[in-house]
PDB file of C-alpha atoms in Angstrom:
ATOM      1  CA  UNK E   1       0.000   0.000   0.000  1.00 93.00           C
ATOM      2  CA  UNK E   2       1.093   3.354  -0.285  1.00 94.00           C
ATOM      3  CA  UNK E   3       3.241   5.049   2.132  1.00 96.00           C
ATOM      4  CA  UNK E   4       3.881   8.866   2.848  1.00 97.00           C
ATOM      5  CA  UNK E   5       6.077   9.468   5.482  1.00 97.00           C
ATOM      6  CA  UNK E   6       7.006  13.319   6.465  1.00 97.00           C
ATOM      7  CA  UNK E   7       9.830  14.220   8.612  1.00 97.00           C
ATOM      8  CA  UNK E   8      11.293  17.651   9.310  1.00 97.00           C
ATOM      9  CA  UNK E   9       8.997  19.877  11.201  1.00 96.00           C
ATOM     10  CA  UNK E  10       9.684  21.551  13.571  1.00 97.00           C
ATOM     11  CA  UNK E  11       9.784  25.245  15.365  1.00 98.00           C
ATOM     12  CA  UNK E  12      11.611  28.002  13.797  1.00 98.00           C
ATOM     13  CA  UNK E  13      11.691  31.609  13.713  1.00 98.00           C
ATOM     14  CA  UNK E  14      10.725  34.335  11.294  1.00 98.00           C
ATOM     15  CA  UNK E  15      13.248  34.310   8.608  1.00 98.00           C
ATOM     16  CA  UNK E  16      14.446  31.125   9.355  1.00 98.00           C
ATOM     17  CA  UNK E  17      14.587  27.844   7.381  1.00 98.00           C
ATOM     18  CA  UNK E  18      13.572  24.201   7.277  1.00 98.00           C
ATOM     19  CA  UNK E  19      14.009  20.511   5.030  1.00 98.00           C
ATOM     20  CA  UNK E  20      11.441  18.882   5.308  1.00 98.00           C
ATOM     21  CA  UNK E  21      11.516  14.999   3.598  1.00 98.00           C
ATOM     22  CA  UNK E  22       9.040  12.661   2.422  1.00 98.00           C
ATOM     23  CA  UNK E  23       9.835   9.295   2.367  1.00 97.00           C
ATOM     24  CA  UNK E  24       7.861   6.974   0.056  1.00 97.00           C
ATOM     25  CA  UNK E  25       6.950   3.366  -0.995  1.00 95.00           C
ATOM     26  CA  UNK E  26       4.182   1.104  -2.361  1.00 95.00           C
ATOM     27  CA  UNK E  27       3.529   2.811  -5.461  1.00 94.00           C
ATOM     28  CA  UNK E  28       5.329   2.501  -8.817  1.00 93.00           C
ATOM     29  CA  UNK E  29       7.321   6.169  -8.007  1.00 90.00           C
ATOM     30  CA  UNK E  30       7.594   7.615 -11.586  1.00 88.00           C
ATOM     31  CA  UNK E  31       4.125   6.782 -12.212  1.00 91.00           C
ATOM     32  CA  UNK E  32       3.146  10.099 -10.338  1.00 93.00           C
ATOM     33  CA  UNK E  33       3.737  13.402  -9.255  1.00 95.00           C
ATOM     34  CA  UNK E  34       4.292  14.024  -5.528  1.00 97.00           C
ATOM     35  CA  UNK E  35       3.661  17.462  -3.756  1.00 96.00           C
ATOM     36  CA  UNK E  36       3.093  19.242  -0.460  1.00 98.00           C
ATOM     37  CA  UNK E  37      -0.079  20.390   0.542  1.00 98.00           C
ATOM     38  CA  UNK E  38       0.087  22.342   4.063  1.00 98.00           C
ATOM     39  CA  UNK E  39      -3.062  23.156   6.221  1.00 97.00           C
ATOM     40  CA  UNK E  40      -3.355  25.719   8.673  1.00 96.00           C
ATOM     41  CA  UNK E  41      -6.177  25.977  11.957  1.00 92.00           C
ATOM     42  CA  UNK E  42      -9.309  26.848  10.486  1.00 94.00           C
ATOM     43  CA  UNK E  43      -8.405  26.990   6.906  1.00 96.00           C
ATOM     44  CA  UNK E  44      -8.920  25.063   3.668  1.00 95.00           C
ATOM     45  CA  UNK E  45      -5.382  22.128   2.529  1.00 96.00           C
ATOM     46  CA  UNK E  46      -3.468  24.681   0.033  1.00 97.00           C
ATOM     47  CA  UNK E  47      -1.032  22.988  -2.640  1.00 97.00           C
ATOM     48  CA  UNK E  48       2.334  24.603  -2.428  1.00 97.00           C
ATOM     49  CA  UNK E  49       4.462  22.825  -4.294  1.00 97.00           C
ATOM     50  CA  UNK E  50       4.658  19.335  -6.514  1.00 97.00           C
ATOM     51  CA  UNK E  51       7.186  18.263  -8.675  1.00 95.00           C
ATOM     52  CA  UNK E  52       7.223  14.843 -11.395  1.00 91.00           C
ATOM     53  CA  UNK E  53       9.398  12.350 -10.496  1.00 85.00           C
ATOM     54  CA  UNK E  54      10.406  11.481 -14.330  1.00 83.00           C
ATOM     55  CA  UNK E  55      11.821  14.939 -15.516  1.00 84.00           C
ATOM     56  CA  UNK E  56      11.733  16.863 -12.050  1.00 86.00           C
ATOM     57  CA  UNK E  57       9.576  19.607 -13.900  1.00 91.00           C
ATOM     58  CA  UNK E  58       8.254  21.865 -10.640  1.00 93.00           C
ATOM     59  CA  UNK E  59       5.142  24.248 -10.015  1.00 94.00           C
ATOM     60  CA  UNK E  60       4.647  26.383  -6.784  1.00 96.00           C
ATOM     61  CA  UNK E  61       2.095  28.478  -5.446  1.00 96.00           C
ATOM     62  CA  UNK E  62       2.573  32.101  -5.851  1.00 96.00           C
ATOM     63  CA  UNK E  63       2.184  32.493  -2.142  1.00 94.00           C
ATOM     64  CA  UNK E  64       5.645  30.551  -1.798  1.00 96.00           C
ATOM     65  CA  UNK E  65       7.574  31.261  -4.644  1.00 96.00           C
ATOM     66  CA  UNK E  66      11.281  32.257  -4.719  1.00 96.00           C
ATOM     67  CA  UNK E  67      11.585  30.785  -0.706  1.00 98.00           C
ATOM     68  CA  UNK E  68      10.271  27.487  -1.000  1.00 98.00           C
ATOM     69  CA  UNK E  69      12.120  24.453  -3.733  1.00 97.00           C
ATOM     70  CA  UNK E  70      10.997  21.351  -4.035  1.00 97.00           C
ATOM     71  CA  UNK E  71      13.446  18.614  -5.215  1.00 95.00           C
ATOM     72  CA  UNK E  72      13.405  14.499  -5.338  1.00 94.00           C
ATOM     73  CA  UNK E  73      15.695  11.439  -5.192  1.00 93.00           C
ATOM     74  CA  UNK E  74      14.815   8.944  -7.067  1.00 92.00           C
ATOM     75  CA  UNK E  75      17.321   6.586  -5.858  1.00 94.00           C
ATOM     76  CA  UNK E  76      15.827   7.091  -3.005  1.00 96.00           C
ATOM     77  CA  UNK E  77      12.208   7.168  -3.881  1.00 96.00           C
ATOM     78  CA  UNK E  78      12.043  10.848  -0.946  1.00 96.00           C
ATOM     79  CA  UNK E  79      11.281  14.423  -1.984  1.00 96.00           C
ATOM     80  CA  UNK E  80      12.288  17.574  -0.081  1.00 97.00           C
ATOM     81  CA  UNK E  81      10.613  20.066   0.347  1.00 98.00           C
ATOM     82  CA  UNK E  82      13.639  23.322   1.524  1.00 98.00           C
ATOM     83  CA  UNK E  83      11.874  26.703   3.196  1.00 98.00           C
ATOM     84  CA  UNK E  84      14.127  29.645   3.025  1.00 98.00           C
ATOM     85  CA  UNK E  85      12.390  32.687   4.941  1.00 98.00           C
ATOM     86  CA  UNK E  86       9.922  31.360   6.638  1.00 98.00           C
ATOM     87  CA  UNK E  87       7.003  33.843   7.921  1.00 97.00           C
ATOM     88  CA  UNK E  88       4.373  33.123  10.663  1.00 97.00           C
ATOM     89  CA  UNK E  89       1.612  32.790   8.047  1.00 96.00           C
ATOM     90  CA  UNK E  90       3.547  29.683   6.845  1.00 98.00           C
ATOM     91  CA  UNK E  91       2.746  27.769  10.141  1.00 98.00           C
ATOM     92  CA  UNK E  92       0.307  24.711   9.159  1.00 98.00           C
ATOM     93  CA  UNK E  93       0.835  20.897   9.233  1.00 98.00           C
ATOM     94  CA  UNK E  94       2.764  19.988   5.651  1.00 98.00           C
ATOM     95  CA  UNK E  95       1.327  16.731   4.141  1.00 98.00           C
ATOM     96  CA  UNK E  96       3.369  14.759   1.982  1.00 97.00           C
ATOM     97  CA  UNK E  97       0.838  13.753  -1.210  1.00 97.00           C
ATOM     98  CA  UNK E  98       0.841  11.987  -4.290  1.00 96.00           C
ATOM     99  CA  UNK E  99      -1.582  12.572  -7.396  1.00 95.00           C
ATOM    100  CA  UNK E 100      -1.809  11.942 -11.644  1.00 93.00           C
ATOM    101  CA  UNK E 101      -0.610  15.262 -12.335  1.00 93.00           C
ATOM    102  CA  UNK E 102       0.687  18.750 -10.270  1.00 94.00           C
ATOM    103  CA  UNK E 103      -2.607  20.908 -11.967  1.00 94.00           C
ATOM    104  CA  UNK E 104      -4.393  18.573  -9.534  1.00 94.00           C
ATOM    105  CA  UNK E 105      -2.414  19.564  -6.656  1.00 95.00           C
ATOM    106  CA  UNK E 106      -1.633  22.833  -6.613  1.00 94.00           C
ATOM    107  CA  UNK E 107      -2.667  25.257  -5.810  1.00 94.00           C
ATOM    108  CA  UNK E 108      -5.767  23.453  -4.950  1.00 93.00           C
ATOM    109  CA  UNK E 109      -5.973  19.648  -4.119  1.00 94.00           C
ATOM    110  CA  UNK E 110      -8.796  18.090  -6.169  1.00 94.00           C
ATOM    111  CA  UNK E 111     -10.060  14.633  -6.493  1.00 90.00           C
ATOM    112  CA  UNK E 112      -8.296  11.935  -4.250  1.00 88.00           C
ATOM    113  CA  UNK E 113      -4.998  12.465  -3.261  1.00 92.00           C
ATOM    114  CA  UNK E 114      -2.942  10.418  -0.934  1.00 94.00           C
ATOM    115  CA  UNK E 115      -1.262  11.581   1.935  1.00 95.00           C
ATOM    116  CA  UNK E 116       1.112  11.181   4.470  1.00 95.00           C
ATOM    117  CA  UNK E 117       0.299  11.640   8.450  1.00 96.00           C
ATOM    118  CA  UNK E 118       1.993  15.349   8.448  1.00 97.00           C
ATOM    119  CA  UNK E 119       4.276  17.179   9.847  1.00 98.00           C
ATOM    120  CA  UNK E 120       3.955  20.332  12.061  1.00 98.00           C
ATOM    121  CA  UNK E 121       5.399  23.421  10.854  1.00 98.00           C
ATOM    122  CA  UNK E 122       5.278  26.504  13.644  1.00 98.00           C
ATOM    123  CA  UNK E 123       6.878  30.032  12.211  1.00 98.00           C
ATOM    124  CA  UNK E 124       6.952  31.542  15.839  1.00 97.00           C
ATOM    125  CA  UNK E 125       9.330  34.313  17.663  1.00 94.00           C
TER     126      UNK E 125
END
């Protein structure tokens, strides 16, 4: 079956930075795309970032562009997910997720998804 599993998370301040890694298995890897999707209290899952895992072709939300890069091993079958200047409005639990394509992903999740279990991510002075 398929397995998403985040690590990474943490607390870190304003400005700061975090890796975060998804480690995967059960699924034929270059068959799909894999992403994050983040959620924050109260709000809707936003797509940030996905990336294909046969030509490591990459789309990002706007809100995240130019901080956040997305980048895979195959070798390893894990993505990363690196977040340079980190602001409190980035705080939200960061799901690992795989889908048929990134337009499904980001910037809004549609149909089914898989995800991992999260990981929490708390911009905080």
């Amino acid at each position: 079956q398929v397995q998403l599993v985040e690590s990474g998370g943490g607390v870190v301040q304003p400005g700061g930075s975090l890796r975060l890694s998804c480690a995967t298995s059960g699924f034929p890897f270059n068959d799909y795309v894999i992403g994050w999707v983040r959620q924050a209290p109260g709000k809707e899952r936003e797509g940030v970032t996905c990336i294909s895992t046969s030509d490591g072709t990459s789309y990002s939300a706007e809100s995240v562009k130019g901080r956040f890069a997305i980048s895979r091993d195959n070798a390893k079958r894990t993505v990363y997910l690196q977040m340079n200047s980190l602001k409190p409005e980035d705080t939200a639990v960061y799901f690992c997720a795989i889908h048929f394509t990134c337009e499904r992903l980001v910037p809004e999740p549609r149909g089914f998804p898989s995800y991992g279990q999260g990981t929490q991510v708390t911009v905080s002075s």
